[in-house]
Amino acid sequence: MTTRRDFLSSTGAGLASLAAPALLLPSAASYDLIVRGAAVYGSTLAAGTEADVGVRAGRFVAVARRITGKATDEIDGKGLALAPGFIDIHSHADGGLTLDPAAESAIRQGVTTVVVGQDGGSRVPAADGTTSFLKFFRRIEAMPSALNVATMVGLGQVRRIVVGVDNRPATRPELLKMTALVEKALASGACGASTGLEYSPGAFATRDELIALCRPLRARRLPYATHMRNEDDTLLEAIDESIAIARGARCPLQISHLKTAGARNYGKIDAVFARIAAAEKAGLDITFDRYPYVAWATGLTNMFPVWALDGGGEPFLKRLEDPATAARIKTESEDKAALIGGWHNVQLSNLEAPGDSDAIGKRLDDWGKSRGLAPYEAAMALLKNSKTNVSTVVFGMSEDNLERFLAHPKCMICSDGGAFAVAGPARNGRPHPRGAGTYPRVLGRYVRERKVITLAQAVDKMSGMPARRLRLGRRGKIAVGAAADLVLFDPDTVADKATFEDPFQYPVGIPTVVVNGRIALRDGERVGKGNGKALRVS
Ligand SMILES: [Zn+2]
């Protein structure tokens, strides 16, 4: 049997011959891989055209109705759709990848690239200065990761390093230091800058600070990606602020996981779209992303006012010892619970204290009942026992609005989820099912069943749009010269299986996934070892 290396040396195929037209190459086996007869999306052909796609040395080298050459390996794509590998523009796979670089739940959805470092919280630069973006990228390739990984620089992390976790404006020297860190991150290949303005310490940044930190994005035309300061009662003000920051820095804007949270805010969606349209009309390059679920996932602390979290978890617990402050915290927290329709809409997904592990997977009020506690007291107990490290899934969004967001021409698909597995070290707690279901859910429920968007639109929102947004160059399309990331799926059967009750279920209808020209999933079975790359952008 000929290995790929033998084949490359015997045919002389390499970088130099990549530009040569496919027909002129010596035959025997002119390709590493040919996928034959699938309906191709995301190429220069009309969407859904049946064609053959040839891959060599990690890239697409031929896309044609019929490729006559031979390949080392062939896949029959008849009756299936072939799309560029999905690019998850807002992913939290950074954690799961280090536990299990196979990234099962992402690969099995057809995701071939994740964009991490979201919500202001990138893993690098490290607080002690030991880990740089260069090191981060090297670590991804050494794993080796099954997925390609691009990362934003998290402005919350930058603030944590320079200012700390206190609620105060940055001084002038601190601002210069932070800007230099952002510059350095972008020079090392970060694909944008992210904030999490509902989280400590990112929330303590002023508008002016964020404008200054986003200015380095302008020359590179990379986006400011923001989990906005608010997604419910002051959603419109938060959108105004996001637009003002991008306008001030003159950089593109990516609103992360756009939503109208809480029933009393569902009606704001028209005003949201009007603001996006007005900003675009005024010249702003503005887009957003969204996952196909009506529940979000975040820390239980998010049910509490952000001022109470000033300084982190320990000061928060300390504040609760003062009766007057504790009363204020309770009032504001109960109001947040009312916004989402009560504590029953909070499901516990993970926590630290072994004694509370029976809470995982339960609704907060139900678990409280089992302990003889009112919901607020139950929340308090969980936070204290787990030193505030309690994660939740919260049901507080509108299904109608979800469909309107997905259908919006400026919307890309993201998971906002982690990478996990049904077995092994990446199986933990009861995570949001979006980490295993997002992409098949859009293709099955929102394309095939609900017809909210067409298949061609969905594929663009999952691959082409994010690639263009992050300037990922030759990715997100099936075109000669582009990186051979691809997913083969059955449009008639593709569906998500992961649920809030049991998220550890892989989707169906996605038999084959290829990353940089090498098969990662074949007929539903994982094969080979990781072939993902670190994507240095700027
Ligand atoms: Zn977020």
Coordinates of C-alpha atoms and ligand atoms in Angstrom, one line a residue:
M1 CA 0.0 0.0 0.0
T2 CA 1.2 3.4 -0.9
T3 CA 1.4 5.9 2.0
R4 CA 0.6 9.5 1.4
R5 CA 4.3 10.4 1.8
D6 CA 5.4 7.8 -0.9
F7 CA 2.7 9.1 -3.2
L8 CA 3.8 12.7 -2.8
S9 CA 7.5 11.9 -3.5
S10 CA 6.7 9.5 -6.4
T11 CA 4.5 12.0 -8.2
G12 CA 6.5 15.1 -7.2
A13 CA 3.3 16.6 -5.9
G14 CA 3.9 19.3 -3.4
L15 CA 3.5 23.0 -3.1
A16 CA 5.0 23.7 -6.6
S17 CA 2.6 21.5 -8.4
L18 CA -0.5 22.7 -6.6
A19 CA -1.1 25.5 -9.1
A20 CA -1.0 23.0 -12.0
P21 CA -4.4 22.2 -13.5
A22 CA -5.6 18.8 -12.3
L23 CA -5.7 17.3 -15.8
L24 CA -2.0 17.8 -16.4
L25 CA -1.0 15.8 -13.3
P26 CA 0.5 12.3 -13.8
S27 CA -2.2 9.7 -13.3
A28 CA -2.2 6.4 -11.4
A29 CA -3.4 8.2 -8.3
S30 CA -3.5 12.0 -8.9
Y31 CA -5.4 12.7 -5.7
D32 CA -5.3 11.8 -2.1
L33 CA -9.1 11.8 -1.9
I34 CA -12.0 12.2 -4.3
V35 CA -15.6 12.7 -3.0
R36 CA -17.9 11.7 -5.9
G37 CA -21.3 12.8 -6.9
A38 CA -22.4 14.7 -3.9
A39 CA -24.6 17.8 -4.1
V40 CA -22.0 20.5 -3.5
Y41 CA -22.7 23.7 -1.5
G42 CA -20.4 26.6 -0.8
S43 CA -18.5 26.3 -4.0
T44 CA -18.4 28.4 -7.2
L45 CA -20.9 26.0 -8.8
A46 CA -24.6 26.6 -8.4
A47 CA -25.7 25.4 -4.9
G48 CA -26.6 21.8 -4.9
T49 CA -24.8 20.9 -8.2
E50 CA -23.7 17.3 -8.3
A51 CA -20.0 17.2 -8.7
D52 CA -16.7 15.5 -7.8
V53 CA -14.3 17.1 -5.5
G54 CA -10.6 16.2 -5.5
V55 CA -8.2 16.8 -2.6
R56 CA -4.4 16.6 -2.5
A57 CA -1.9 17.7 0.1
G58 CA -4.6 19.1 2.4
R59 CA -6.2 21.3 -0.3
F60 CA -9.0 21.1 -2.8
V61 CA -7.3 20.8 -6.2
A62 CA -10.3 20.0 -8.4
V63 CA -14.0 20.8 -8.3
A64 CA -15.8 19.5 -11.5
R65 CA -18.9 17.7 -12.7
R66 CA -16.6 14.7 -13.3
I67 CA -13.0 14.0 -12.3
T68 CA -11.4 11.3 -14.4
G69 CA -8.3 10.8 -12.4
K70 CA -7.8 8.3 -9.6
A71 CA -7.4 8.8 -5.9
T72 CA -5.7 6.9 -3.1
D73 CA -9.1 7.0 -1.4
E74 CA -12.6 7.6 -2.8
I75 CA -15.8 8.4 -1.0
D76 CA -19.2 7.9 -2.7
G77 CA -21.2 11.1 -2.0
K78 CA -24.3 10.1 -4.0
G79 CA -27.5 11.3 -2.4
L80 CA -25.6 13.4 0.1
A81 CA -24.7 17.1 0.5
L82 CA -21.1 18.2 0.6
A83 CA -20.3 21.5 2.4
P84 CA -17.2 23.3 3.6
G85 CA -16.4 22.2 7.1
F86 CA -18.4 24.3 9.6
I87 CA -16.7 27.2 11.3
D88 CA -18.0 27.8 14.8
I89 CA -17.5 31.6 15.2
H90 CA -18.3 31.6 18.9
S91 CA -17.0 28.4 20.6
H92 CA -16.1 27.5 24.1
A93 CA -14.2 24.4 23.0
D94 CA -10.9 25.7 24.5
G95 CA -11.6 23.8 27.7
G96 CA -12.7 20.5 26.3
L97 CA -9.9 20.4 23.7
T98 CA -7.3 20.2 26.5
L99 CA -9.2 17.4 28.1
D100 CA -9.7 15.5 24.9
P101 CA -8.3 16.8 21.6
A102 CA -10.5 14.5 19.6
A103 CA -13.3 17.1 20.1
E104 CA -15.9 14.4 19.4
S105 CA -19.1 16.5 19.8
A106 CA -17.8 19.2 17.5
I107 CA -16.3 16.9 14.7
R108 CA -19.5 14.8 14.7
Q109 CA -21.5 17.9 13.9
G110 CA -19.3 18.7 10.9
V111 CA -17.4 21.5 12.7
T112 CA -13.8 21.6 11.5
T113 CA -12.8 25.0 12.9
V114 CA -13.6 26.6 16.2
V115 CA -13.1 30.2 17.1
V116 CA -12.3 30.4 20.8
G117 CA -11.2 33.1 23.3
Q118 CA -14.8 34.4 23.5
D119 CA -16.7 36.6 25.9
G120 CA -13.6 38.4 26.9
G121 CA -12.0 35.3 28.3
S122 CA -9.1 34.0 26.1
R123 CA -6.6 31.5 27.7
V124 CA -3.8 33.8 26.6
P125 CA -2.0 36.0 27.3
A126 CA -1.5 34.3 30.7
A127 CA -1.5 36.5 33.8
D128 CA 2.1 35.5 34.8
G129 CA 3.4 36.3 31.3
T130 CA 4.5 32.7 30.7
T131 CA 2.0 31.8 28.0
S132 CA 1.8 33.8 24.8
F133 CA -0.4 33.4 21.7
L134 CA 2.6 31.8 19.9
K135 CA 2.8 29.2 22.7
F136 CA -1.0 28.7 22.6
F137 CA -0.9 28.0 18.9
R138 CA 2.0 25.6 19.2
R139 CA 0.2 23.7 21.9
I140 CA -2.9 23.3 19.7
E141 CA -0.7 21.7 16.9
A142 CA 1.2 19.6 19.4
M143 CA -2.0 18.0 20.8
P144 CA -2.7 17.4 17.9
S145 CA -6.2 18.9 17.9
A146 CA -8.9 17.3 15.7
L147 CA -10.1 20.8 14.9
N148 CA -8.6 23.9 13.5
V149 CA -8.4 26.5 16.2
A150 CA -8.5 30.3 15.8
T151 CA -8.7 32.6 18.8
M152 CA -9.8 36.0 19.8
V153 CA -7.9 38.1 22.3
G154 CA -10.2 38.4 25.3
L155 CA -10.3 42.0 26.6
G156 CA -11.5 40.8 30.0
Q157 CA -8.4 38.7 30.3
V158 CA -6.3 41.7 29.2
R159 CA -7.9 43.8 31.9
R160 CA -7.5 41.1 34.5
I161 CA -3.7 41.0 33.8
V162 CA -3.2 44.8 33.9
V163 CA -5.9 46.2 36.1
G164 CA -7.0 43.2 38.1
V165 CA -10.5 42.3 39.1
D166 CA -11.5 45.6 40.7
N167 CA -14.3 47.8 39.5
R168 CA -12.5 51.0 38.6
P169 CA -11.4 52.8 35.4
A170 CA -8.0 52.0 34.0
T171 CA -5.3 54.6 34.5
R172 CA -3.5 56.1 31.4
P173 CA -0.4 53.9 31.8
E174 CA -2.7 50.8 32.3
L175 CA -4.5 51.7 29.1
L176 CA -1.3 51.9 27.2
K177 CA -0.2 48.5 28.6
M178 CA -3.5 46.9 27.7
T179 CA -3.4 48.3 24.2
A180 CA 0.1 46.9 23.7
L181 CA -1.1 43.5 24.8
V182 CA -3.9 43.7 22.2
E183 CA -1.5 44.8 19.5
K184 CA 0.9 41.9 20.4
A185 CA -2.0 39.4 20.3
L186 CA -3.1 40.5 16.9
A187 CA 0.5 40.5 15.6
S188 CA 0.7 36.9 16.8
G189 CA -2.4 35.8 14.9
A190 CA -5.5 36.5 17.0
C191 CA -8.6 36.8 14.8
G192 CA -10.4 39.6 16.7
A193 CA -11.0 41.0 20.2
S194 CA -13.8 39.8 22.4
T195 CA -15.6 41.1 25.4
G196 CA -17.9 39.7 28.1
L197 CA -19.4 42.8 29.5
E198 CA -21.8 40.9 31.8
Y199 CA -18.8 39.3 33.5
S200 CA -16.3 40.4 36.0
P201 CA -13.8 41.9 35.3
G202 CA -14.7 42.7 31.7
A203 CA -17.9 44.5 32.9
F204 CA -15.7 47.2 34.6
A205 CA -14.4 48.5 31.3
T206 CA -15.8 51.8 30.1
R207 CA -16.8 52.6 26.6
D208 CA -13.7 54.8 26.1
E209 CA -11.4 52.0 27.3
L210 CA -13.0 49.6 24.8
I211 CA -12.7 52.0 21.9
A212 CA -9.0 52.4 22.7
L213 CA -8.5 48.6 22.9
C214 CA -10.4 48.0 19.7
R215 CA -8.4 50.5 17.6
P216 CA -5.7 48.0 16.6
L217 CA -8.5 45.9 14.9
R218 CA -9.1 48.6 12.4
A219 CA -6.1 48.2 10.1
R220 CA -6.6 44.4 10.1
R221 CA -10.3 44.7 9.5
L222 CA -10.9 42.1 12.2
P223 CA -14.1 42.3 14.4
Y224 CA -14.8 43.4 17.9
A225 CA -16.9 40.5 19.1
T226 CA -19.0 41.3 22.1
H227 CA -21.2 39.5 24.6
M228 CA -22.9 42.8 25.3
R229 CA -23.3 44.5 28.7
N230 CA -26.9 43.4 28.8
E231 CA -29.2 41.1 26.8
D232 CA -32.5 41.8 28.5
D233 CA -34.0 45.0 30.0
T234 CA -31.3 47.3 28.6
L235 CA -30.6 45.3 25.4
L236 CA -31.1 48.3 23.1
E237 CA -28.8 50.5 25.2
A238 CA -26.2 47.7 25.0
I239 CA -26.6 47.5 21.2
D240 CA -26.1 51.3 21.0
E241 CA -22.9 50.9 23.1
S242 CA -21.6 48.1 20.9
I243 CA -22.2 50.2 17.8
A244 CA -20.6 53.2 19.4
I245 CA -17.5 51.2 20.3
A246 CA -17.0 49.8 16.8
R247 CA -17.7 53.2 15.3
G248 CA -15.2 54.8 17.7
A249 CA -12.6 52.3 16.9
R250 CA -13.6 52.1 13.2
C251 CA -13.6 48.3 13.2
P252 CA -16.1 45.7 12.2
L253 CA -18.7 44.6 14.8
Q254 CA -19.8 41.1 15.6
I255 CA -22.6 40.9 18.2
S256 CA -22.2 37.5 20.0
H257 CA -25.2 35.2 20.5
L258 CA -27.8 38.0 19.9
K259 CA -31.0 37.4 21.8
T260 CA -33.9 39.2 23.5
A261 CA -33.8 37.7 27.0
G262 CA -36.9 37.6 29.2
A263 CA -40.5 37.5 27.9
R264 CA -41.0 41.2 28.6
N265 CA -38.2 42.0 26.1
Y266 CA -39.3 39.7 23.2
G267 CA -41.0 42.7 21.6
K268 CA -37.7 44.5 21.2
I269 CA -36.6 42.5 18.3
D270 CA -37.9 45.0 15.7
A271 CA -36.0 47.7 17.4
V272 CA -32.9 45.5 17.4
F273 CA -33.1 44.9 13.7
A274 CA -33.8 48.6 13.1
R275 CA -30.6 49.6 15.0
I276 CA -28.6 47.0 13.0
A277 CA -30.0 48.4 9.7
A278 CA -29.3 52.0 10.7
A279 CA -25.7 51.3 11.7
E280 CA -25.1 49.5 8.4
K281 CA -26.6 52.4 6.5
A282 CA -24.3 54.7 8.4
G283 CA -21.3 52.6 7.1
L284 CA -20.6 50.2 10.0
D285 CA -19.6 46.6 9.0
I286 CA -22.0 44.9 11.4
T287 CA -23.0 41.2 11.8
F288 CA -24.0 38.8 14.6
D289 CA -24.2 35.2 15.5
R290 CA -26.8 33.0 17.2
Y291 CA -27.2 29.3 18.3
P292 CA -30.5 27.4 17.6
Y293 CA -31.8 27.1 21.2
V294 CA -34.0 29.1 23.5
A295 CA -31.8 28.5 26.6
W296 CA -28.5 30.0 27.3
A297 CA -25.7 28.7 29.5
T298 CA -23.7 30.6 32.0
G299 CA -22.6 30.7 35.7
L300 CA -25.2 30.8 38.4
T301 CA -23.6 34.0 39.5
N302 CA -25.1 35.6 36.4
M303 CA -28.4 35.5 38.3
F304 CA -26.8 38.1 40.6
P305 CA -26.0 41.8 40.1
V306 CA -22.6 42.4 38.6
W307 CA -21.7 45.0 41.3
A308 CA -22.0 42.2 43.9
L309 CA -19.3 40.2 42.0
D310 CA -16.8 43.0 42.0
G311 CA -13.5 41.4 43.0
G312 CA -14.6 37.9 42.2
G313 CA -16.2 35.0 44.1
E314 CA -14.7 35.5 47.5
P315 CA -15.8 39.1 48.0
F316 CA -19.2 38.1 46.7
L317 CA -19.6 35.5 49.4
K318 CA -18.2 38.0 52.0
R319 CA -20.8 40.7 50.9
L320 CA -23.6 38.2 51.8
E321 CA -22.5 38.4 55.4
D322 CA -23.6 42.0 55.7
P323 CA -27.4 41.8 56.1
A324 CA -28.2 45.1 54.3
T325 CA -26.0 44.2 51.3
A326 CA -27.4 40.7 51.3
A327 CA -31.0 42.1 51.2
R328 CA -30.1 44.3 48.2
I329 CA -28.5 41.4 46.4
K330 CA -31.6 39.2 47.1
T331 CA -34.0 41.8 45.7
E332 CA -32.0 42.2 42.5
S333 CA -31.5 38.5 42.1
E334 CA -35.2 37.7 42.6
D335 CA -35.9 40.3 39.9
K336 CA -33.6 38.5 37.5
A337 CA -35.4 35.3 38.3
A338 CA -38.8 37.0 37.6
L339 CA -37.4 38.2 34.3
I340 CA -36.9 34.6 33.1
G341 CA -40.2 33.4 34.5
G342 CA -38.9 32.1 37.8
W343 CA -36.2 29.8 39.2
H344 CA -37.7 26.8 37.6
N345 CA -36.2 28.0 34.4
V346 CA -32.7 27.6 35.8
Q347 CA -31.2 24.1 35.3
L348 CA -28.0 23.1 37.1
S349 CA -25.3 21.8 34.7
N350 CA -22.2 21.5 36.8
L351 CA -20.7 22.4 40.2
E352 CA -17.7 21.7 42.4
A353 CA -19.0 20.5 45.8
P354 CA -19.4 16.7 45.8
G355 CA -22.1 16.9 48.4
D356 CA -24.4 18.8 45.9
S357 CA -23.8 16.6 42.9
D358 CA -27.4 15.4 43.1
A359 CA -28.3 18.9 41.8
I360 CA -26.7 18.3 38.4
G361 CA -29.4 18.1 35.8
K362 CA -32.1 19.3 38.1
R363 CA -34.1 22.5 38.0
L364 CA -33.1 24.8 40.8
D365 CA -36.5 25.0 42.5
D366 CA -36.9 21.2 42.4
W367 CA -33.5 20.6 43.9
G368 CA -34.3 23.2 46.6
K369 CA -37.5 21.4 47.5
S370 CA -35.5 18.2 47.9
R371 CA -33.4 20.0 50.5
G372 CA -36.3 21.9 52.1
L373 CA -35.0 25.2 50.7
A374 CA -36.7 28.1 48.9
P375 CA -35.1 28.6 45.4
Y376 CA -33.1 31.7 46.4
E377 CA -31.7 29.9 49.5
A378 CA -30.9 26.9 47.3
A379 CA -29.0 29.1 44.9
M380 CA -27.1 30.6 47.9
A381 CA -26.2 27.1 49.3
L382 CA -24.9 25.9 46.0
L383 CA -22.8 29.0 45.4
K384 CA -21.3 28.8 48.9
N385 CA -20.6 25.1 48.8
S386 CA -18.9 25.3 45.4
K387 CA -17.2 28.6 46.0
T388 CA -19.4 30.3 43.3
N389 CA -18.3 27.8 40.6
V390 CA -21.8 26.6 39.6
S391 CA -22.8 26.5 36.0
T392 CA -26.4 26.6 34.7
V393 CA -28.6 26.4 31.7
V394 CA -31.4 29.1 31.7
F395 CA -34.6 28.9 29.6
G396 CA -35.5 32.5 28.9
M397 CA -35.8 33.2 25.1
S398 CA -38.5 33.2 22.4
E399 CA -38.7 30.5 19.7
D400 CA -40.3 33.0 17.3
N401 CA -37.5 35.4 17.7
L402 CA -35.0 32.7 17.3
E403 CA -36.3 31.9 13.9
R404 CA -36.2 35.6 13.0
F405 CA -32.6 35.9 14.1
L406 CA -31.5 32.8 12.2
A407 CA -33.2 34.1 9.0
H408 CA -31.6 37.5 9.2
P409 CA -29.0 38.0 6.4
K410 CA -26.4 39.3 9.0
C411 CA -26.7 36.2 11.2
M412 CA -24.1 33.5 11.3
I413 CA -24.5 30.2 13.2
C414 CA -22.5 29.7 16.4
S415 CA -22.7 27.0 19.1
D416 CA -21.5 29.1 22.1
G417 CA -20.9 25.5 23.4
G418 CA -18.1 23.4 24.5
A419 CA -16.6 20.3 22.9
F420 CA -17.4 17.1 24.9
A421 CA -17.7 13.4 24.4
V422 CA -20.2 10.7 25.4
A423 CA -17.3 8.9 27.2
G424 CA -13.9 9.8 28.6
P425 CA -12.5 12.9 30.3
A426 CA -14.6 15.3 28.2
R427 CA -17.8 14.0 29.7
N428 CA -18.7 16.2 32.7
G429 CA -21.8 17.4 34.4
R430 CA -24.9 18.1 32.2
P431 CA -23.8 20.7 29.6
H432 CA -26.0 22.6 27.2
P433 CA -26.8 20.3 24.3
R434 CA -25.6 22.9 21.8
G435 CA -22.1 21.6 22.1
A436 CA -23.3 18.4 20.3
G437 CA -26.4 19.6 18.4
T438 CA -26.1 23.1 17.0
Y439 CA -25.2 22.4 13.3
P440 CA -27.4 19.4 12.7
R441 CA -30.3 21.1 14.5
V442 CA -30.1 24.1 12.1
L443 CA -30.0 21.7 9.1
G444 CA -32.7 19.4 10.4
R445 CA -35.1 21.5 12.3
Y446 CA -34.7 25.0 10.8
V447 CA -33.9 24.1 7.2
R448 CA -35.7 20.9 6.5
E449 CA -38.7 21.0 8.9
R450 CA -39.4 24.7 9.6
K451 CA -38.0 26.0 6.3
V452 CA -36.7 29.1 8.1
I453 CA -33.7 29.3 5.8
T454 CA -32.6 27.3 2.7
L455 CA -29.8 24.7 2.8
A456 CA -27.6 27.0 0.8
Q457 CA -28.1 29.9 3.2
A458 CA -27.5 27.7 6.2
V459 CA -24.2 26.4 4.7
D460 CA -23.1 30.0 4.1
K461 CA -24.0 31.0 7.6
M462 CA -22.0 28.1 8.9
S463 CA -18.9 28.3 6.8
G464 CA -18.5 31.1 4.2
M465 CA -19.7 34.0 6.3
P466 CA -17.6 33.2 9.4
A467 CA -14.5 32.6 7.2
R468 CA -14.9 36.0 5.5
R469 CA -15.7 37.7 8.8
L470 CA -12.4 36.5 10.4
R471 CA -10.3 36.7 7.3
L472 CA -9.6 33.0 7.4
G473 CA -8.4 33.2 3.8
R474 CA -8.7 30.0 2.1
R475 CA -11.3 28.4 4.3
G476 CA -15.1 28.2 4.3
K477 CA -15.4 27.3 0.7
I478 CA -15.0 24.4 -1.7
A479 CA -12.7 25.9 -4.3
V480 CA -9.4 25.0 -5.9
G481 CA -6.6 26.1 -3.5
A482 CA -8.8 26.3 -0.4
A483 CA -8.0 24.1 2.6
A484 CA -9.8 20.8 2.3
D485 CA -12.1 21.0 5.3
L486 CA -15.4 19.3 4.4
V487 CA -18.5 17.7 5.8
L488 CA -20.8 15.2 4.0
F489 CA -24.3 14.9 5.3
D490 CA -27.8 13.6 4.4
P491 CA -30.2 16.6 4.1
D492 CA -33.1 14.2 4.5
T493 CA -32.1 12.7 7.8
V494 CA -29.5 15.0 9.5
A495 CA -30.7 15.8 13.0
D496 CA -29.5 16.6 16.5
K497 CA -30.1 14.1 19.3
A498 CA -28.6 15.9 22.2
T499 CA -31.2 17.2 24.7
F500 CA -31.2 19.2 27.9
E501 CA -32.0 16.0 29.8
D502 CA -29.3 14.0 28.0
P503 CA -26.8 16.1 26.0
F504 CA -24.4 13.2 25.6
Q505 CA -25.8 12.1 22.3
Y506 CA -24.2 12.6 18.9
P507 CA -26.2 13.7 15.9
V508 CA -27.3 11.5 13.0
G509 CA -27.0 12.0 9.3
I510 CA -23.4 13.2 9.2
P511 CA -21.3 10.3 8.0
T512 CA -18.1 12.0 6.9
V513 CA -15.9 14.9 8.0
V514 CA -12.5 15.8 6.6
V515 CA -10.0 18.2 8.2
N516 CA -7.2 19.6 6.1
G517 CA -7.6 16.8 3.6
R518 CA -7.5 14.0 6.1
I519 CA -10.6 12.0 7.1
A520 CA -11.6 12.5 10.8
L521 CA -15.0 10.8 10.6
R522 CA -15.9 8.1 8.1
D523 CA -19.3 6.3 7.9
G524 CA -19.9 7.6 11.4
E525 CA -16.6 6.3 12.9
R526 CA -13.7 8.4 14.1
V527 CA -10.5 7.6 12.2
G528 CA -6.9 8.8 12.2
K529 CA -5.4 11.3 14.6
G530 CA -5.9 15.0 14.9
N531 CA -5.1 17.0 11.8
G532 CA -6.3 20.4 12.9
K533 CA -4.1 23.5 12.6
A534 CA -3.7 26.6 14.6
L535 CA -5.1 29.4 12.5
R536 CA -3.0 32.5 12.8
V537 CA -4.9 35.2 11.1
S538 CA -3.5 38.7 11.1
Ligands
ZN1 ZN -21.3 34.9 25.8

